[in-house]
Short mmCIF file of C-alpha atoms and ligand atoms in Angstrom, two decimals:
data_model
loop_
_atom_site.label_atom_id
_atom_site.label_comp_id
_atom_site.label_asym_id
_atom_site.label_seq_id
_atom_site.Cartn_x
_atom_site.Cartn_y
_atom_site.Cartn_z
CA MET A 1 -147.40 -91.23 -46.89
CA GLU A 2 -148.78 -87.68 -46.62
CA LYS A 3 -148.53 -86.08 -43.34
CA LYS A 4 -151.68 -84.26 -42.31
CA ASN A 5 -151.17 -80.58 -42.26
CA ILE A 6 -150.67 -80.42 -38.36
CA ASP A 7 -147.46 -76.99 -37.75
CA TRP A 8 -146.13 -79.73 -35.55
CA SER A 9 -143.93 -76.65 -33.34
CA SER A 10 -147.15 -74.70 -31.79
CA LEU A 11 -148.60 -78.29 -30.96
CA GLY A 12 -148.92 -77.74 -27.10
CA PHE A 13 -150.58 -81.78 -24.63
CA GLY A 14 -154.23 -81.64 -25.87
CA TYR A 15 -156.36 -84.00 -26.79
CA ILE A 16 -156.34 -83.88 -31.25
CA LYS A 17 -158.70 -86.90 -32.73
CA THR A 18 -156.57 -89.20 -35.72
CA ASP A 19 -158.20 -91.49 -37.38
CA LYS A 20 -158.02 -94.85 -36.22
CA ARG A 21 -157.92 -95.68 -32.37
CA PHE A 22 -157.91 -99.70 -31.30
CA VAL A 23 -160.76 -101.22 -29.27
CA ALA A 24 -161.29 -105.12 -28.60
CA ASN A 25 -163.96 -106.41 -25.61
CA PHE A 26 -163.88 -108.70 -22.81
CA LYS A 27 -167.84 -110.47 -22.07
CA ASN A 28 -168.36 -114.22 -21.92
CA GLY A 29 -164.33 -114.08 -19.84
CA ALA A 30 -162.19 -114.35 -23.45
CA TRP A 31 -161.47 -111.50 -25.20
CA GLU A 32 -162.01 -110.36 -28.69
CA GLU A 33 -160.48 -110.34 -31.39
CA GLY A 34 -159.84 -106.19 -31.23
CA VAL A 35 -159.95 -104.22 -34.28
CA LEU A 36 -158.63 -100.74 -35.82
CA THR A 37 -162.48 -98.02 -35.54
CA GLU A 38 -162.62 -94.86 -37.00
CA ASP A 39 -165.65 -94.08 -34.42
CA SER A 40 -164.56 -91.87 -31.28
CA ASN A 41 -166.72 -92.84 -29.08
CA VAL A 42 -167.59 -94.39 -27.08
CA VAL A 43 -170.55 -95.56 -25.98
CA ILE A 44 -171.59 -97.75 -22.47
CA SER A 45 -174.24 -98.39 -19.76
CA GLU A 46 -174.88 -95.23 -17.47
CA CYS A 47 -174.53 -97.69 -14.44
CA ALA A 48 -171.75 -99.47 -16.67
CA GLY A 49 -169.01 -100.04 -13.51
CA VAL A 50 -166.17 -97.72 -14.86
CA LEU A 51 -168.88 -95.10 -14.32
CA GLN A 52 -170.18 -95.66 -10.82
CA TYR A 53 -166.97 -97.55 -8.55
CA ALA A 54 -163.80 -96.00 -10.94
CA GLN A 55 -162.89 -99.77 -11.99
CA THR A 56 -160.76 -98.06 -14.77
CA CYS A 57 -156.52 -97.74 -15.46
CA PHE A 58 -154.01 -96.63 -18.09
CA GLU A 59 -150.77 -96.58 -19.47
CA GLY A 60 -148.64 -93.76 -21.27
CA LEU A 61 -146.40 -94.13 -23.89
CA LYS A 62 -145.04 -92.45 -27.16
CA ALA A 63 -144.11 -92.85 -31.03
CA TYR A 64 -141.99 -91.09 -32.65
CA THR A 65 -139.60 -90.08 -35.98
CA THR A 66 -136.37 -90.77 -35.57
CA GLU A 67 -132.97 -89.52 -37.59
CA ASP A 68 -133.30 -92.32 -40.21
CA GLY A 69 -137.21 -91.42 -40.43
CA LYS A 70 -138.21 -95.18 -38.91
CA ILE A 71 -141.43 -94.74 -36.47
CA VAL A 72 -140.61 -96.55 -33.26
CA CYS A 73 -141.20 -96.94 -29.40
CA PHE A 74 -140.29 -96.95 -26.57
CA ARG A 75 -139.79 -100.38 -24.27
CA PRO A 76 -143.70 -100.33 -24.69
CA ASP A 77 -143.06 -104.90 -23.54
CA LEU A 78 -142.74 -102.91 -20.41
CA ASN A 79 -145.93 -100.74 -20.04
CA ALA A 80 -147.88 -104.01 -21.22
CA SER A 81 -146.51 -106.04 -17.86
CA ARG A 82 -147.67 -103.25 -16.34
CA MET A 83 -150.75 -102.53 -17.68
CA ALA A 84 -151.76 -106.62 -16.29
CA ASP A 85 -150.28 -105.30 -12.41
CA SER A 86 -153.05 -103.22 -12.64
CA CYS A 87 -155.53 -104.96 -14.16
CA LYS A 88 -154.45 -107.59 -11.10
CA ARG A 89 -154.92 -104.78 -8.44
CA LEU A 90 -158.18 -104.10 -9.83
CA GLN A 91 -160.16 -107.53 -10.17
CA MET A 92 -159.54 -106.77 -14.61
CA PRO A 93 -159.05 -109.05 -17.15
CA VAL A 94 -155.57 -108.92 -18.69
CA PHE A 95 -155.17 -107.69 -21.93
CA PRO A 96 -152.87 -110.55 -23.57
CA GLU A 97 -149.36 -108.33 -22.46
CA ASP A 98 -148.91 -109.67 -26.41
CA LYS A 99 -151.64 -108.37 -28.11
CA PHE A 100 -151.59 -104.49 -26.23
CA VAL A 101 -147.99 -104.60 -27.72
CA GLU A 102 -149.11 -105.74 -31.36
CA ALA A 103 -152.66 -103.17 -31.05
CA VAL A 104 -150.17 -100.98 -30.06
CA VAL A 105 -148.30 -101.10 -33.69
CA GLU A 106 -150.86 -101.15 -35.09
CA THR A 107 -152.49 -98.14 -33.88
CA VAL A 108 -150.00 -96.12 -34.44
CA LYS A 109 -149.68 -97.56 -38.56
CA ALA A 110 -152.65 -96.11 -38.75
CA ASN A 111 -151.81 -93.19 -37.46
CA ALA A 112 -148.48 -92.74 -39.07
CA ALA A 113 -149.48 -89.41 -40.87
CA TYR A 114 -150.43 -88.07 -37.37
CA VAL A 115 -146.51 -89.00 -35.73
CA PRO A 116 -145.01 -85.88 -36.00
CA PRO A 117 -141.49 -85.50 -38.27
CA PHE A 118 -138.30 -85.29 -35.96
CA GLY A 119 -136.58 -83.14 -35.01
CA SER A 120 -140.80 -81.47 -34.19
CA GLY A 121 -140.14 -81.60 -31.03
CA ALA A 122 -142.69 -83.41 -30.81
CA THR A 123 -144.88 -86.61 -30.17
CA LEU A 124 -146.88 -89.23 -30.56
CA TYR A 125 -149.06 -89.52 -27.13
CA ILE A 126 -149.86 -93.08 -27.40
CA ARG A 127 -153.17 -94.00 -24.79
CA PRO A 128 -154.08 -98.00 -23.35
CA TYR A 129 -156.95 -97.89 -21.05
CA MET A 130 -159.24 -100.22 -19.60
CA PHE A 131 -163.02 -99.34 -17.73
CA GLY A 132 -165.49 -101.34 -16.62
CA SER A 133 -168.08 -101.40 -19.02
CA ASN A 134 -171.24 -103.43 -18.13
CA PRO A 135 -174.27 -103.03 -15.30
CA VAL A 136 -172.38 -102.65 -11.58
CA ILE A 137 -174.70 -101.54 -8.47
CA GLY A 138 -173.58 -103.42 -5.98
CA VAL A 139 -170.41 -103.51 -5.02
CA LYS A 140 -168.54 -106.15 -7.37
CA PRO A 141 -166.09 -105.89 -10.47
CA ALA A 142 -168.20 -105.52 -13.38
CA ASP A 143 -167.62 -109.15 -15.97
CA GLU A 144 -167.16 -106.46 -19.32
CA TYR A 145 -164.10 -104.17 -19.49
CA GLN A 146 -163.65 -102.37 -23.04
CA PHE A 147 -160.04 -102.12 -23.70
CA ARG A 148 -159.17 -99.66 -25.95
CA ILE A 149 -156.20 -97.45 -27.74
CA PHE A 150 -156.39 -94.01 -29.07
CA CYS A 151 -153.15 -91.73 -29.75
CA THR A 152 -152.98 -88.02 -30.45
CA PRO A 153 -150.04 -85.41 -31.04
CA VAL A 154 -148.36 -83.53 -29.37
CA GLY A 155 -146.03 -80.81 -28.36
CA PRO A 156 -143.08 -80.98 -27.30
CA TYR A 157 -143.45 -81.03 -23.06
CA PHE A 158 -140.85 -77.53 -22.44
CA LYS A 159 -141.10 -75.15 -25.28
CA GLY A 160 -137.51 -73.40 -25.73
CA GLY A 161 -135.19 -75.90 -22.49
CA ALA A 162 -135.66 -77.95 -19.88
CA LYS A 163 -136.59 -74.02 -16.91
CA PRO A 164 -136.29 -76.11 -13.59
CA ILE A 165 -140.51 -75.53 -11.65
CA THR A 166 -140.67 -74.86 -8.25
CA ILE A 167 -142.50 -77.95 -6.20
CA ARG A 168 -143.73 -77.94 -2.48
CA VAL A 169 -144.37 -80.45 0.22
CA CYS A 170 -147.67 -81.74 0.26
CA ASP A 171 -150.41 -82.13 2.78
CA TYR A 172 -152.41 -84.55 0.52
CA ASP A 173 -151.37 -88.48 0.25
CA ARG A 174 -151.24 -89.33 -3.06
CA ALA A 175 -151.38 -93.70 -1.67
CA ALA A 176 -151.43 -95.40 1.18
CA PRO A 177 -148.69 -98.31 2.77
CA HIS A 178 -150.57 -101.24 1.07
CA GLY A 179 -153.12 -99.30 -1.22
CA THR A 180 -152.73 -98.54 -4.72
CA GLY A 181 -149.64 -96.29 -5.26
CA HIS A 182 -148.25 -98.80 -6.80
CA ILE A 183 -150.40 -99.54 -10.38
CA LYS A 184 -151.81 -97.23 -13.04
CA ALA A 185 -155.73 -97.02 -11.02
CA GLY A 186 -157.75 -93.73 -12.58
CA LEU A 187 -158.31 -93.22 -8.85
CA ASN A 188 -155.13 -91.85 -8.15
CA TYR A 189 -155.32 -89.69 -9.92
CA ALA A 190 -159.00 -88.26 -9.46
CA MET A 191 -157.71 -88.19 -5.21
CA SER A 192 -155.01 -85.98 -6.24
CA LEU A 193 -156.98 -82.91 -7.95
CA TYR A 194 -158.08 -81.65 -5.76
CA GLN A 195 -153.84 -80.92 -5.01
CA ILE A 196 -152.57 -79.81 -8.20
CA VAL A 197 -155.06 -77.24 -8.30
CA ASP A 198 -153.70 -76.08 -5.51
CA ALA A 199 -149.71 -76.66 -5.86
CA HIS A 200 -150.23 -73.75 -9.41
CA GLU A 201 -153.49 -71.64 -7.70
CA GLN A 202 -150.02 -71.37 -4.98
CA GLY A 203 -147.37 -70.79 -8.48
CA TYR A 204 -146.23 -74.07 -7.99
CA ALA A 205 -145.53 -76.73 -10.62
CA GLU A 206 -146.11 -79.89 -8.24
CA ASN A 207 -146.79 -81.63 -5.43
CA MET A 208 -143.66 -83.51 -3.37
CA TYR A 209 -146.04 -86.28 -1.82
CA LEU A 210 -144.44 -88.01 1.14
CA ASP A 211 -145.00 -90.97 3.33
CA ALA A 212 -148.61 -91.58 3.87
CA ALA A 213 -147.29 -93.67 7.11
CA THR A 214 -144.36 -91.30 8.72
CA ARG A 215 -144.20 -88.81 6.42
CA THR A 216 -140.56 -88.23 6.56
CA LYS A 217 -139.86 -90.59 3.58
CA VAL A 218 -140.21 -88.32 -1.24
CA GLU A 219 -143.18 -90.37 -2.85
CA GLU A 220 -143.12 -89.32 -5.83
CA THR A 221 -145.49 -86.75 -7.40
CA GLY A 222 -148.57 -87.24 -8.87
CA GLY A 223 -147.41 -88.02 -12.71
CA ALA A 224 -143.63 -88.32 -12.00
CA ASN A 225 -141.06 -90.67 -10.44
CA PHE A 226 -138.01 -88.68 -8.19
CA ILE A 227 -134.76 -88.62 -8.92
CA PHE A 228 -131.19 -86.73 -7.32
CA ILE A 229 -128.19 -86.68 -7.89
CA THR A 230 -125.01 -86.84 -4.93
CA LYS A 231 -122.54 -84.14 -4.14
CA ASP A 232 -120.86 -86.98 -5.41
CA GLY A 233 -122.49 -87.47 -8.85
CA THR A 234 -124.37 -91.38 -7.07
CA PHE A 235 -127.63 -91.62 -8.60
CA VAL A 236 -130.30 -91.81 -5.85
CA THR A 237 -134.05 -92.67 -6.77
CA PRO A 238 -136.70 -93.59 -3.76
CA LYS A 239 -138.03 -96.31 -3.45
CA SER A 240 -140.96 -97.56 -1.55
CA ASP A 241 -144.18 -100.31 -2.63
CA SER A 242 -146.76 -97.35 -3.02
CA ILE A 243 -144.42 -95.92 -5.01
CA LEU A 244 -145.19 -95.68 -9.05
CA PRO A 245 -143.08 -98.10 -11.28
CA SER A 246 -141.59 -94.90 -13.68
CA ILE A 247 -140.41 -96.53 -16.92
CA THR A 248 -138.55 -93.45 -17.73
CA ARG A 249 -136.77 -94.11 -13.90
CA ARG A 250 -136.70 -97.76 -14.05
CA SER A 251 -134.48 -97.17 -17.64
CA LEU A 252 -132.58 -94.29 -16.64
CA MET A 253 -131.76 -96.83 -13.73
CA ILE A 254 -129.73 -98.30 -16.37
CA VAL A 255 -127.90 -95.15 -18.69
CA ALA A 256 -126.47 -93.78 -14.97
CA GLU A 257 -125.21 -97.47 -14.62
CA LYS A 258 -124.58 -99.11 -17.92
CA TYR A 259 -123.69 -95.57 -19.39
CA LEU A 260 -121.96 -93.15 -17.52
CA GLY A 261 -121.09 -94.60 -15.05
CA MET A 262 -122.93 -94.01 -11.68
CA LYS A 263 -123.44 -95.64 -8.37
CA VAL A 264 -127.79 -96.02 -8.36
CA GLU A 265 -129.24 -96.47 -5.35
CA HIS A 266 -132.55 -97.09 -5.02
CA ARG A 267 -133.28 -96.66 -2.50
CA GLU A 268 -135.58 -95.19 0.73
CA VAL A 269 -135.03 -91.49 0.88
CA TYR A 270 -135.15 -89.09 3.57
CA PHE A 271 -136.86 -85.92 2.76
CA ASP A 272 -134.05 -84.97 5.38
CA GLU A 273 -131.31 -85.94 3.03
CA VAL A 274 -132.86 -83.51 0.60
CA LYS A 275 -131.62 -80.41 1.25
CA ASP A 276 -127.47 -82.76 0.57
CA PHE A 277 -128.54 -83.42 -2.62
CA ALA A 278 -126.81 -81.49 -5.84
CA GLU A 279 -129.29 -81.85 -9.09
CA ALA A 280 -133.09 -82.99 -8.46
CA GLY A 281 -135.54 -84.32 -11.25
CA LEU A 282 -139.02 -85.06 -11.86
CA CYS A 283 -140.11 -88.14 -14.49
CA GLY A 284 -142.31 -89.82 -16.27
CA THR A 285 -142.71 -90.01 -20.24
CA ALA A 286 -144.61 -86.96 -20.82
CA ALA A 287 -141.15 -84.61 -20.46
CA VAL A 288 -138.56 -87.51 -19.62
CA ILE A 289 -136.77 -85.09 -17.32
CA SER A 290 -137.74 -81.76 -15.10
CA PRO A 291 -135.28 -80.54 -13.24
CA VAL A 292 -136.31 -79.10 -9.74
CA GLY A 293 -134.66 -76.35 -8.64
CA LYS A 294 -136.68 -74.96 -5.51
CA ILE A 295 -138.77 -77.45 -2.90
CA VAL A 296 -141.10 -75.23 -0.26
CA ASP A 297 -141.49 -76.81 2.18
CA HIS A 298 -144.02 -75.04 4.36
CA GLY A 299 -142.43 -71.57 3.98
CA LYS A 300 -139.21 -72.99 4.36
CA GLU A 301 -136.90 -72.91 0.50
CA ILE A 302 -134.34 -76.06 -0.47
CA LEU A 303 -133.06 -73.88 -2.87
CA ILE A 304 -130.63 -77.08 -5.11
CA PRO A 305 -127.03 -76.70 -5.88
CA SER A 306 -128.39 -76.62 -9.63
CA GLY A 307 -130.18 -73.55 -9.47
CA MET A 308 -132.87 -72.24 -11.54
CA GLU A 309 -131.12 -71.49 -14.25
CA GLU A 310 -130.73 -74.37 -16.26
CA MET A 311 -130.49 -78.72 -14.87
CA GLY A 312 -127.76 -79.75 -13.60
CA PRO A 313 -124.93 -80.94 -15.56
CA TRP A 314 -125.39 -84.96 -14.76
CA THR A 315 -129.08 -84.24 -14.70
CA LYS A 316 -128.38 -83.13 -18.24
CA LYS A 317 -126.28 -85.75 -19.36
CA LEU A 318 -128.87 -88.04 -18.18
CA TYR A 319 -131.21 -86.12 -19.84
CA ASP A 320 -128.71 -86.04 -22.95
CA THR A 321 -128.33 -89.92 -23.29
CA LEU A 322 -131.81 -90.67 -23.02
CA THR A 323 -133.10 -89.48 -26.29
CA GLY A 324 -130.08 -89.69 -27.81
CA ILE A 325 -130.56 -93.35 -27.20
CA GLN A 326 -134.88 -91.97 -27.78
CA MET A 327 -134.17 -91.11 -30.59
CA GLY A 328 -131.54 -93.33 -32.31
CA LYS A 329 -128.18 -91.42 -31.72
CA ILE A 330 -126.57 -93.68 -29.13
CA GLU A 331 -126.34 -96.86 -29.40
CA ALA A 332 -129.50 -98.86 -27.21
CA PRO A 333 -129.74 -101.16 -25.02
CA GLU A 334 -131.60 -105.02 -26.30
CA GLY A 335 -135.20 -104.54 -26.57
CA TRP A 336 -135.56 -101.09 -25.55
CA ILE A 337 -136.77 -99.65 -29.36
CA LYS A 338 -139.46 -101.26 -31.08
CA GLU A 339 -139.64 -100.48 -34.27
CA ILE A 340 -143.34 -99.73 -35.56
CA MET A 341 -142.65 -98.18 -38.95
C1 LIG B 1 -147.37 -93.00 -15.43
C2 LIG B 1 -146.78 -92.57 -14.23
C3 LIG B 1 -145.18 -91.84 -13.99
C4 LIG B 1 -144.19 -91.60 -15.24
O1 LIG B 1 -144.00 -93.29 -15.14
P1 LIG B 1 -143.49 -93.78 -16.56
O2 LIG B 1 -143.86 -94.78 -17.24
O3 LIG B 1 -141.94 -93.30 -17.03
O4 LIG B 1 -144.02 -92.50 -17.82
C5 LIG B 1 -145.24 -91.52 -12.25
N1 LIG B 1 -145.86 -91.40 -11.47
C6 LIG B 1 -147.42 -91.62 -11.71
C7 LIG B 1 -147.93 -91.42 -10.52
C8 LIG B 1 -147.51 -92.74 -12.47
O5 LIG B 1 -148.62 -91.71 -13.05
#
């Protein structure tokens, strides 16, 4: 297979149209088989449920080339089950989980020429998503849906290594108790855009959201979960019903315990505790881990002891181990690596 003529090392995190995408329609109460198509445009009614009442959810995962030249992706079964959860909460039909994984594999295979080579730091980002497609004007779920998967090659999230970032405590909320914070709904992102644009204007990389009810507990950022390391090397990560269950975070909990022998605590984390942690980071598919060096709470600075120059030592071990597993350099737990070709 001939790779596309792309300068992999200069790729950013943007959309590049590839050759094929997967499309399946839900109509008359059933999913059709689905096909790969070259048509990258979506044509729907001006009154489609997604356009009026934001009935849509999505997933995000990556395919990449391992050291021995295989194309693989990481735990796609968890994306399938998380998307099923999102669909149920939004009154959308579930695309069967085994078919979801098959469709991811088919889509990547059809775009293999766009999967960046090993060592480039770049990956193929895969975006499954679903939306209500038929006209809906009275407030109710749509009757027809479209499930699609496209992919796009993306550059290394951090060019020239991961530098610690500065974030701020946000005065707005991301998710309400008993709301939709735990699912990957587009609506959660729409209402976070104001805050992230403002954060960037004020010089912060991300917003730290606190729990909406008491504003005393750490939740997550707009698109990544938190991990913290205590001074005695315990891995701590916030637990809340309004946090999106990050696959990277769930994987890091296992890496911490089983590969690095760390004590792991998944529990409520009070903002008051943050000043006592030795290391802090954000985790998600895009960057794996972004180290956090400074957290600003209304002008009051919390300096994380690992500093602004590099990842803390435990964060680095976690990062190296998880990316080593993903790249096939370290043996993966059963079922983590899905071989595509
Ligand atoms: C997607 C997402 C994450 C990260 O999840 P991964 O499965 O690790 O990519 C974290 N928080 C939010 C709000 C998200 O939407």
